[in-house]
PDB file of C-alpha atoms (C1' of nucleotides) in Angstrom:
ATOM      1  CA  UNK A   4       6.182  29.688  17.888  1.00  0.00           C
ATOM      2  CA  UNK A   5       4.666  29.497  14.888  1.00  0.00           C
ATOM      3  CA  UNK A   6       7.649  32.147  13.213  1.00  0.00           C
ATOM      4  CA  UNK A   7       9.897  29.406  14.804  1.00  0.00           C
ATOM      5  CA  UNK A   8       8.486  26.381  13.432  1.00  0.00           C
ATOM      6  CA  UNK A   9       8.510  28.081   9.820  1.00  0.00           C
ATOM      7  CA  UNK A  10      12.252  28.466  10.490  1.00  0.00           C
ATOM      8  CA  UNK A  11      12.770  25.226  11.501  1.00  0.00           C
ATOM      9  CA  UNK A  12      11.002  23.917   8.923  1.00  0.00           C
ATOM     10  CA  UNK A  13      12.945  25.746   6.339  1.00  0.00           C
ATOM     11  CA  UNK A  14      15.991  24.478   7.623  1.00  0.00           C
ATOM     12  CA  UNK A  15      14.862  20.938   7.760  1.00  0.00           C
ATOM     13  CA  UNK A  16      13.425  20.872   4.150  1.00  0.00           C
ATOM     14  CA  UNK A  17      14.903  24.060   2.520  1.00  0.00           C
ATOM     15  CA  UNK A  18      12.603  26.346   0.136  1.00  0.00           C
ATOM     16  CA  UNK A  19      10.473  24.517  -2.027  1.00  0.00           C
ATOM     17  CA  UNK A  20      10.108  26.728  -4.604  1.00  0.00           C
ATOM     18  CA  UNK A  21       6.310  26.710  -5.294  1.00  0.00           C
ATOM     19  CA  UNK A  22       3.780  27.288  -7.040  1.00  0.00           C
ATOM     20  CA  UNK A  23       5.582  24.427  -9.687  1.00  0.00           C
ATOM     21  CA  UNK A  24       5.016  25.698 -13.236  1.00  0.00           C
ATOM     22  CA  UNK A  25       5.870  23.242 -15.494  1.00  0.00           C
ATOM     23  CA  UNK A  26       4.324  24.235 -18.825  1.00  0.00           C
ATOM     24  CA  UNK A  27       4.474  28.021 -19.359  1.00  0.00           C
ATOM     25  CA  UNK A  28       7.784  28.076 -17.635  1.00  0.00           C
ATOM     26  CA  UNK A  29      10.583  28.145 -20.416  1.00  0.00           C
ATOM     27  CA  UNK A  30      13.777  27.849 -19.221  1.00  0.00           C
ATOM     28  CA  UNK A  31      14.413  25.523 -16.360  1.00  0.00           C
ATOM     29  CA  UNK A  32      12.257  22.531 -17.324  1.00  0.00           C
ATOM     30  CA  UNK A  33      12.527  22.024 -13.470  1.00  0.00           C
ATOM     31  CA  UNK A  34       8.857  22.945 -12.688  1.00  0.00           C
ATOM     32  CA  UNK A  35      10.378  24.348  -9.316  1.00  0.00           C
ATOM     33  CA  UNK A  36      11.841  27.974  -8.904  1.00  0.00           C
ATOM     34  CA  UNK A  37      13.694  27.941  -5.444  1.00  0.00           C
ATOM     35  CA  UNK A  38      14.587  31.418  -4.535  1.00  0.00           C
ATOM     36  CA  UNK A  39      13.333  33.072  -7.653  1.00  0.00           C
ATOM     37  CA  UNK A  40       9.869  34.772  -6.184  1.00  0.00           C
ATOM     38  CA  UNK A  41       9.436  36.653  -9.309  1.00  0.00           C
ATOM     39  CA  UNK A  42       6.879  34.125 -10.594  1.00  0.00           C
ATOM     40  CA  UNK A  43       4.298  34.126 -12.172  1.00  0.00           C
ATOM     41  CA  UNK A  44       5.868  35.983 -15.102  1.00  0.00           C
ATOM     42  CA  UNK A  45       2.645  36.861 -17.061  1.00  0.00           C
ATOM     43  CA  UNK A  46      -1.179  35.348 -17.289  1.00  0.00           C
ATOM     44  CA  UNK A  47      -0.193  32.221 -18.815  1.00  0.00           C
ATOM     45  CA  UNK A  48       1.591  31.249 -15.816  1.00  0.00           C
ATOM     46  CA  UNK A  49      -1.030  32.722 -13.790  1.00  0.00           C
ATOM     47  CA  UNK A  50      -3.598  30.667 -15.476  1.00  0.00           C
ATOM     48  CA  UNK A  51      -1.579  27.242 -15.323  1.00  0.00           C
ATOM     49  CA  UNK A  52      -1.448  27.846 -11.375  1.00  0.00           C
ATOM     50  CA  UNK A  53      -5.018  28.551 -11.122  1.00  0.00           C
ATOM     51  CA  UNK A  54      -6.184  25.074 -13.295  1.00  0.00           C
ATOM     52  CA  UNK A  55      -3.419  23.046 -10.966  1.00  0.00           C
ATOM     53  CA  UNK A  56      -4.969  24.356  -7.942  1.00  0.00           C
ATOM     54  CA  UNK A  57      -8.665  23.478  -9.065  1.00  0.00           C
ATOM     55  CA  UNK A  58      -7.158  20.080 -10.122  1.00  0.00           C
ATOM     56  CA  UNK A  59      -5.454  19.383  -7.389  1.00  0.00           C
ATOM     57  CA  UNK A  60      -8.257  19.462  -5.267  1.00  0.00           C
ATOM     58  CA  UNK A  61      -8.167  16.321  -2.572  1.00  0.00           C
ATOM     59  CA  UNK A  62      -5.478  14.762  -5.699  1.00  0.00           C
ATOM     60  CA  UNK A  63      -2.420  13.942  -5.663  1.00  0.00           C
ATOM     61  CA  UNK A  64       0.556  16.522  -7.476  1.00  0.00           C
ATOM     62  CA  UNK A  65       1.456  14.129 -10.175  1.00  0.00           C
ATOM     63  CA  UNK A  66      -1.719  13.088 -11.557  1.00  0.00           C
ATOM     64  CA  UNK A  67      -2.383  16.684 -11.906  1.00  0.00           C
ATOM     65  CA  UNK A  68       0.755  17.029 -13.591  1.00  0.00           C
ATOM     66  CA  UNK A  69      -0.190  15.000 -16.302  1.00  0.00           C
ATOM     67  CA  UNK A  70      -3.762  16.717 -16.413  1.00  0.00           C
ATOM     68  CA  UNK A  71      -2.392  19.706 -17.387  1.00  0.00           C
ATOM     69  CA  UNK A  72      -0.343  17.825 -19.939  1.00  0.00           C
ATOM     70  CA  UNK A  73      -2.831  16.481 -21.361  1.00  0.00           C
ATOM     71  CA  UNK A  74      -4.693  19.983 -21.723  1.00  0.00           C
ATOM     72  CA  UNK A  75      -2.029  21.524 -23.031  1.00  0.00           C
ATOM     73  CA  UNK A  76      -1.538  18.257 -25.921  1.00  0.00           C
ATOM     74  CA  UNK A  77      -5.285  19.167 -26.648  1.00  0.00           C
ATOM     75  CA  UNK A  78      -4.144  22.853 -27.199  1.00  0.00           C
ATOM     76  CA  UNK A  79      -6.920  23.451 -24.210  1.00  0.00           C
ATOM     77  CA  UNK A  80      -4.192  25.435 -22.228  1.00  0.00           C
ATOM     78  CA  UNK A  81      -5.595  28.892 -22.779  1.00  0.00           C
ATOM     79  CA  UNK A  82      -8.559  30.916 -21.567  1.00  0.00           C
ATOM     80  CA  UNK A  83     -10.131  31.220 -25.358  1.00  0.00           C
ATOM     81  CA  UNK A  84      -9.518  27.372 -25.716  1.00  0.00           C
ATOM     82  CA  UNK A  85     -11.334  26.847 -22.302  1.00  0.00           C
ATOM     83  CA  UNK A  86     -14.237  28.389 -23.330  1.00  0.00           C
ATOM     84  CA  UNK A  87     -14.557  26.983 -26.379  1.00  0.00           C
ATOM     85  CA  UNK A  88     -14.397  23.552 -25.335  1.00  0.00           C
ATOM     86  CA  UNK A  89     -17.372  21.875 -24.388  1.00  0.00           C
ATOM     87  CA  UNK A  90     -17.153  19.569 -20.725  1.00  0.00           C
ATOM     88  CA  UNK A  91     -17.048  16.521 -21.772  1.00  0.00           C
ATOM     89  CA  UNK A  92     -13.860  16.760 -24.116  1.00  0.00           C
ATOM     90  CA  UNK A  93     -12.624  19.015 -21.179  1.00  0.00           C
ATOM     91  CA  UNK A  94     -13.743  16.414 -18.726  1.00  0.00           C
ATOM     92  CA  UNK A  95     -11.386  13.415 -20.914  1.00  0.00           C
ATOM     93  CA  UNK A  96      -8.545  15.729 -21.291  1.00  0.00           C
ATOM     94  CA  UNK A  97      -7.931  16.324 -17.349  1.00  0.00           C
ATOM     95  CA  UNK A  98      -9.293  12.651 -16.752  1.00  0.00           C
ATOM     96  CA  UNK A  99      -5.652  11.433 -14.737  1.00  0.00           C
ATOM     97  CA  UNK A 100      -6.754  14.254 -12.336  1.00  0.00           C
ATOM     98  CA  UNK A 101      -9.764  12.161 -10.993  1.00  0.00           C
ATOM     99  CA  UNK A 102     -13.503  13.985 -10.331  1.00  0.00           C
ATOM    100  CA  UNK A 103     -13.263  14.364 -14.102  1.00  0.00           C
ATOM    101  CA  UNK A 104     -16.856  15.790 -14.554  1.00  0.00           C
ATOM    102  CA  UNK A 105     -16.929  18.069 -11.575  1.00  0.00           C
ATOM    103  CA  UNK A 106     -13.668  19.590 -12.310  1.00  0.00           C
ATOM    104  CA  UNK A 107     -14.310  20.600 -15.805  1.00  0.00           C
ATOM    105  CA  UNK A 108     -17.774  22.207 -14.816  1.00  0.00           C
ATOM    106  CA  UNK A 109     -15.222  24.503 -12.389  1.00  0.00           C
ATOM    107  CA  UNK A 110     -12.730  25.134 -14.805  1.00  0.00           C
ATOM    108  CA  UNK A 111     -15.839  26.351 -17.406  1.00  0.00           C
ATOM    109  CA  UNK A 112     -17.151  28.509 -14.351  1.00  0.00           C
ATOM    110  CA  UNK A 113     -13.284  29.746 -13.490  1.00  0.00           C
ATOM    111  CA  UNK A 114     -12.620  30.666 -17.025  1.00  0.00           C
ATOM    112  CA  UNK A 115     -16.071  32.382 -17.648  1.00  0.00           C
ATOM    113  CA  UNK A 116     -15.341  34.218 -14.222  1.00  0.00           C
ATOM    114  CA  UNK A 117     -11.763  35.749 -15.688  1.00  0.00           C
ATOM    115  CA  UNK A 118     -14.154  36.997 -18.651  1.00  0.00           C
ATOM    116  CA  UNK A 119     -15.717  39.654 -15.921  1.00  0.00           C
ATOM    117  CA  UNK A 120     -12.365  39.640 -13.717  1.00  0.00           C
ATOM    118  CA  UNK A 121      -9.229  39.037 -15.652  1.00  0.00           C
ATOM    119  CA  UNK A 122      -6.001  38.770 -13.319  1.00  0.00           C
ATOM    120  CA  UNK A 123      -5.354  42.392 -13.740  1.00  0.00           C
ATOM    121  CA  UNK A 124      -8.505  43.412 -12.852  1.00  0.00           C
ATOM    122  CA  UNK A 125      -7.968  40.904  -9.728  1.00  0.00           C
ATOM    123  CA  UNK A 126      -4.823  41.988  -9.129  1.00  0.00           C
ATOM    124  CA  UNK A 127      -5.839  46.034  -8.424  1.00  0.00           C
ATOM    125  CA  UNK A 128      -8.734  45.003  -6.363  1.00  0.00           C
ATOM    126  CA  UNK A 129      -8.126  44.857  -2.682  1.00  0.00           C
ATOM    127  CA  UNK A 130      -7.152  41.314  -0.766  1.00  0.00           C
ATOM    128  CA  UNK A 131     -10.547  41.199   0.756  1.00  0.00           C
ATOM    129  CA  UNK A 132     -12.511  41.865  -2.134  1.00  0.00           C
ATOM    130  CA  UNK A 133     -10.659  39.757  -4.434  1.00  0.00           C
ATOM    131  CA  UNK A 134     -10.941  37.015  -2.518  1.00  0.00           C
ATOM    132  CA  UNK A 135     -14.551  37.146  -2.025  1.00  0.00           C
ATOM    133  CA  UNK A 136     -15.147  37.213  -5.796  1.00  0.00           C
ATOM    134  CA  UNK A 137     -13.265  34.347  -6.223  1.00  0.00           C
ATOM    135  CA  UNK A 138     -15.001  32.575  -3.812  1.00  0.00           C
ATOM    136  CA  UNK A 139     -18.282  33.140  -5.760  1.00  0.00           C
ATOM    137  CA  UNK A 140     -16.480  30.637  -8.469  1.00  0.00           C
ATOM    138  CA  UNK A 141     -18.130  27.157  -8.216  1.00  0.00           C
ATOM    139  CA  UNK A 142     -15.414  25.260  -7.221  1.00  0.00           C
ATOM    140  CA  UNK A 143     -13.319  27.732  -5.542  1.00  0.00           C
ATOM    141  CA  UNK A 144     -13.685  27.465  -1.809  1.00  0.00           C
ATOM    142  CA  UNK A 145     -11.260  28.963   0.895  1.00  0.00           C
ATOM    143  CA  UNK A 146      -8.348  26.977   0.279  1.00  0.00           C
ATOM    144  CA  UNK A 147      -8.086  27.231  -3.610  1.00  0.00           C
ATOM    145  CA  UNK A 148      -9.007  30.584  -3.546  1.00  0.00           C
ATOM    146  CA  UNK A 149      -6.521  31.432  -1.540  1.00  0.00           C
ATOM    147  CA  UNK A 150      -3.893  29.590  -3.303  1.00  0.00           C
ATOM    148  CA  UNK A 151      -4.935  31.532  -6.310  1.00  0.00           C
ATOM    149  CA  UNK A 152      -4.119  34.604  -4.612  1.00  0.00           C
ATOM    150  CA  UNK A 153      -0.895  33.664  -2.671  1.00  0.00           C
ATOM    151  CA  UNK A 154       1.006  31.266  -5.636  1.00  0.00           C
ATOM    152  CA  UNK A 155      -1.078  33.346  -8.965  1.00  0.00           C
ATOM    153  CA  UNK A 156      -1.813  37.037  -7.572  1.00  0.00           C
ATOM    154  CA  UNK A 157       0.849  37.073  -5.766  1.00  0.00           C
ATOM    155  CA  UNK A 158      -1.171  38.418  -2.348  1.00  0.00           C
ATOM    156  CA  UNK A 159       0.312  37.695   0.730  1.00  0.00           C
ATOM    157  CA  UNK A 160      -2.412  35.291   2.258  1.00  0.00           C
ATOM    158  CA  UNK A 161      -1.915  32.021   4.259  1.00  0.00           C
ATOM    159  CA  UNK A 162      -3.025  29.091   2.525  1.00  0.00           C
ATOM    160  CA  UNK A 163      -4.106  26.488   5.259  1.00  0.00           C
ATOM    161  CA  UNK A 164      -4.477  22.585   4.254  1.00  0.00           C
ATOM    162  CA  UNK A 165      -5.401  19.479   5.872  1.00  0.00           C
ATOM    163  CA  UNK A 166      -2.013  18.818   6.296  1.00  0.00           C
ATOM    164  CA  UNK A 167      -1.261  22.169   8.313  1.00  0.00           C
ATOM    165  CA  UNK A 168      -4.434  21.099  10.425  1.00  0.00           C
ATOM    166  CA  UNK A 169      -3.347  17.681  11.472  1.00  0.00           C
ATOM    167  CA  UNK A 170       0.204  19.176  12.033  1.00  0.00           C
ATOM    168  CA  UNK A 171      -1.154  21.728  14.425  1.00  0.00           C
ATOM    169  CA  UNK A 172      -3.397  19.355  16.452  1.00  0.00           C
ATOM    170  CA  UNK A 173      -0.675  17.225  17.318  1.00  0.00           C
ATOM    171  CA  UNK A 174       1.472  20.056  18.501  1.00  0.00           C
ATOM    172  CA  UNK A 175      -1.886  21.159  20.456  1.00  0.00           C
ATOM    173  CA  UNK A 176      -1.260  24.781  18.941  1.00  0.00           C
ATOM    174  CA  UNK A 177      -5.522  24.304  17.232  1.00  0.00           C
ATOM    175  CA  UNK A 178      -8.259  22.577  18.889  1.00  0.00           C
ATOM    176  CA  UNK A 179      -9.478  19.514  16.845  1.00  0.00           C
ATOM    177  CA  UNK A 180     -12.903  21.629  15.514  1.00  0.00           C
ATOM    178  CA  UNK A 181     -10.837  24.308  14.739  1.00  0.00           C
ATOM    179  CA  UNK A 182     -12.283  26.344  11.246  1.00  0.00           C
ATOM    180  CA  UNK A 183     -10.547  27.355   8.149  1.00  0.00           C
ATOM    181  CA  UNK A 184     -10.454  31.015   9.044  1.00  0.00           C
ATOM    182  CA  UNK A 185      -9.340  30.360  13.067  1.00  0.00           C
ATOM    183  CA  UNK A 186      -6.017  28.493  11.882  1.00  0.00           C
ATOM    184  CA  UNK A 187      -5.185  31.060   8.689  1.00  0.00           C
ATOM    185  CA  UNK A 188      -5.566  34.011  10.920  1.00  0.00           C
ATOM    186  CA  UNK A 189      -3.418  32.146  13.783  1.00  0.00           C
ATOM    187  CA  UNK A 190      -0.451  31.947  11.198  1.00  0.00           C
ATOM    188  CA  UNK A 191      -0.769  35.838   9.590  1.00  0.00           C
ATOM    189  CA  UNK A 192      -1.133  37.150  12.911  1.00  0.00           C
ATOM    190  CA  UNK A 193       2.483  35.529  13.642  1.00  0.00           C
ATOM    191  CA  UNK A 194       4.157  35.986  10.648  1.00  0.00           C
ATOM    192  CA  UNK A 195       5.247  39.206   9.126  1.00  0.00           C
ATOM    193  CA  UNK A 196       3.376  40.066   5.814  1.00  0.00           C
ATOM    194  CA  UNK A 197       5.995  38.600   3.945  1.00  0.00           C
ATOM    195  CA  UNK A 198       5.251  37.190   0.343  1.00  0.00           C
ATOM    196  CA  UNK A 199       7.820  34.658   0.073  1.00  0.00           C
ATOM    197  CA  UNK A 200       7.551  33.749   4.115  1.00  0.00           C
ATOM    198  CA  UNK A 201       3.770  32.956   2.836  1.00  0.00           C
ATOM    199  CA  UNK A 202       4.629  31.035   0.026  1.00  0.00           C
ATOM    200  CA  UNK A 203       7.495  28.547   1.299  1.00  0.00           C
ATOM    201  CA  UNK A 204       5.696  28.382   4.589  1.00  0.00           C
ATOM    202  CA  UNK A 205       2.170  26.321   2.511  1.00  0.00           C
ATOM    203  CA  UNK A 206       4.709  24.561   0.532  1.00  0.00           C
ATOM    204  CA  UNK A 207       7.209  23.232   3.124  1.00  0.00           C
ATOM    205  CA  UNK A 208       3.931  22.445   5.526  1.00  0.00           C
ATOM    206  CA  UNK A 209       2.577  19.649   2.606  1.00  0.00           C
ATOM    207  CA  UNK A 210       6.168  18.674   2.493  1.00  0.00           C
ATOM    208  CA  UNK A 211       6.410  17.870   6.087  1.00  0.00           C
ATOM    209  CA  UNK A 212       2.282  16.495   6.014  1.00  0.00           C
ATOM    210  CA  UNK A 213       3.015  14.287   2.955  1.00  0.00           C
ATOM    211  CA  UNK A 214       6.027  12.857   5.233  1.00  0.00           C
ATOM    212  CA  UNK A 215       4.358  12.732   8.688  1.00  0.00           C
ATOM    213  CA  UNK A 216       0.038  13.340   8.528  1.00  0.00           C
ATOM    214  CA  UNK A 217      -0.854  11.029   5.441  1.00  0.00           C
ATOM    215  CA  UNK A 218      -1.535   7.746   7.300  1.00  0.00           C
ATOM    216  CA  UNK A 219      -2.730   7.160  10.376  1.00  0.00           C
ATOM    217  CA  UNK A 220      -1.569   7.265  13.146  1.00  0.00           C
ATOM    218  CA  UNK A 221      -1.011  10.765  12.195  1.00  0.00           C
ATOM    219  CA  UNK A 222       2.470  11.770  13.742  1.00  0.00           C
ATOM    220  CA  UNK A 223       4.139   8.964  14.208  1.00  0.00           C
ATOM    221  CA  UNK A 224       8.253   9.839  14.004  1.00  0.00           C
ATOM    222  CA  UNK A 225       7.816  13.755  13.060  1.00  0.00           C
ATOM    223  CA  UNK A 226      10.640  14.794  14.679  1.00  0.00           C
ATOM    224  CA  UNK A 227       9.299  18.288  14.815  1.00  0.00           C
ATOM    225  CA  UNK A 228       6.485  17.608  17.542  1.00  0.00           C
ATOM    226  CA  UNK A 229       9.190  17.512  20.642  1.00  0.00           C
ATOM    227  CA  UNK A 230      11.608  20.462  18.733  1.00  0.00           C
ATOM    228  CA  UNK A 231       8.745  22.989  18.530  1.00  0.00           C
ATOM    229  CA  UNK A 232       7.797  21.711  21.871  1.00  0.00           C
ATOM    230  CA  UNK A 233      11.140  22.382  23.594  1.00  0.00           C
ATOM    231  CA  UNK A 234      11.397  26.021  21.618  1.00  0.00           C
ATOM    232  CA  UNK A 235       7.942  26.753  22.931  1.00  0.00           C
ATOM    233  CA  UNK A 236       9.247  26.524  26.540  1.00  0.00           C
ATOM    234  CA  UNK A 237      11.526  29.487  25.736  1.00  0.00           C
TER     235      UNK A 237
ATOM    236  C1'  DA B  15      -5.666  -4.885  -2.363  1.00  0.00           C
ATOM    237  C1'  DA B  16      -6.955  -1.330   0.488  1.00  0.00           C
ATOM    238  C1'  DC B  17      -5.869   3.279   1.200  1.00  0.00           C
ATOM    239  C1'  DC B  18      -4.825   7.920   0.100  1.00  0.00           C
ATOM    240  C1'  DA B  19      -4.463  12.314  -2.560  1.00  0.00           C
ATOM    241  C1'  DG B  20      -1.952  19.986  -1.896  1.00  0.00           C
ATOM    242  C1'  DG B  21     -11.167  19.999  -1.420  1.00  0.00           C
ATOM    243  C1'  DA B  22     -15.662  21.569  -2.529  1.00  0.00           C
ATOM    244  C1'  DC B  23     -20.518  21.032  -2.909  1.00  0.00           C
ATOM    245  C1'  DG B  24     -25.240  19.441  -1.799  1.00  0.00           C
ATOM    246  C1'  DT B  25     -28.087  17.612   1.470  1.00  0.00           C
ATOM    247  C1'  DG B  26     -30.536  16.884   5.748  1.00  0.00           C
ATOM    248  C1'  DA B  27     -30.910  17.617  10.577  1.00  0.00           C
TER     249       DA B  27
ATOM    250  C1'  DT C   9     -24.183  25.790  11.425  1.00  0.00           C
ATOM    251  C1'  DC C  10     -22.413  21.029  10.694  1.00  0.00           C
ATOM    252  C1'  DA C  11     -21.644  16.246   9.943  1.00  0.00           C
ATOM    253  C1'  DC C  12     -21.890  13.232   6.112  1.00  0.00           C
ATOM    254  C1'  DG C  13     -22.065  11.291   1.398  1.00  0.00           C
ATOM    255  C1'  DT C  14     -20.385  12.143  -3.222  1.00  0.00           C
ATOM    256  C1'  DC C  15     -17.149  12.909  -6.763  1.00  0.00           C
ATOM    257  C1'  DA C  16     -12.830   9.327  -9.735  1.00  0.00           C
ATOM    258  C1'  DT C  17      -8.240   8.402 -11.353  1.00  0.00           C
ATOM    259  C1'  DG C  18      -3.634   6.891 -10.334  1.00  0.00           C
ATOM    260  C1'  DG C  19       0.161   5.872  -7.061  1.00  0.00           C
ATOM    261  C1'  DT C  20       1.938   3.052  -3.154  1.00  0.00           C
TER     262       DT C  20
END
DNA sequence: AACCAGGACGTGA
DNA sequence: TCACGTCATGGT
């Protein structure tokens, strides 16, 4: 079911192409790389995925985008810049990305945190441990740690989202109280450990939630809740 | 002109 | 543990 839905999905939307890199990513100046999974390329990249997934915390993608502009215009876009900076010139330069002042007291703690555990250092420790470091971060909790290590670290873990949730419940695959954890391990018990699988999967699910489970009613018209219902009765 | 956004944290019960 | 308020700008 749930291997099914992914491949409907992909058919219905195609690969997204995610994490977007926009600023550290040279050639195309598409921010999208559909089916190139070689990204991230190096640390700058890495970094740039890590900020947009602290700023886009309950924000929208394109205000974002022009955070991370705007840090990059204030030559902010590097981990030596970072910690230089004090928060409140941080705090104006990713000002389009909304909670201003909170974000820019996690991007100081992020930064200061990749002092003790650079991305290599990350990247050789275990999936497990890695993850609970992160999670130490103030600012990182499951979700944007996790994107960290699926889009930055390239780990294969399933990212889940408020979209997936509300998806989910109205296919009455989840209960309506179910956690974080319960729905991520739902998906990686279905799905082979399969890094781009992982990647498109979180990607085409906010596609399909930014279409279907952003206003209420939630649902209304997804065409997918009576297709995954009639391939469930396979 | 409300309503929402690719959440996380602090608080009180 | 868990529901609830808070954080804030920009797009629709």
């Amino acid at each position: 079911m749930i291997d099914t839905l992914y491949d409907l999905l992909l058919k219905y939307y195609g690969p997204r192409g995610w994490w977007p890199i926009s600023l550290s990513n040279p050639l195309p100046r598409h921010p999208y790389h559909v089916g190139d999974y070689t990204f991230p390329k190096n640390d700058a990249q890495r970094l740039e995925i890590a900020l947009g997934a602290i700023l886009t915390q309950n924000t929208a993608w394109k205000n974002v985008t022009q955070a991370l502009a705007d840090l990059s215009q204030g030559g902010l876009f590097s981990v030596s810049a970072l910690l230089d900076t004090d928060l409140t010139p941080l705090g104006q330069a990713i000002r389009k990305a909304g909670y201003f002042n909170q974000k820019a007291n996690y991007i100081k703690a992020f930064v200061e945190f990749l002092q003790q555990h650079p991305f290599g250092k990350l990247a050789e420790m275990s999936v497990s441990e890695a993850r609970a470091k992160l999670l130490t971060v103030k600012g990182i909790g499951f979700e944007t740690a996790d994107c960290i290590l699926l889009y930055a670290l390239g780990q294969t873990v399933f990212v889940v989202d408020a979209y997936s949730k509300r998806f989910l419940r109205h296919l009455g695959w989840i209960s309506p109280q179910a956690t974080y954890a319960q729905v991520q391990s739902l998906f990686q018990q279905a799905l082979p450990l399969d890094l781009p699988c992982y990647q498109e999967y979180h990607a085409l699910l906010v596609e399909h939630g930014k279409g279907y489970y952003s206003k209420k009613p939630y649902g209304l018209g997804d065409p997918f809740l009576k297709l995954a219902q009639l391939k469930s009765k396979c």
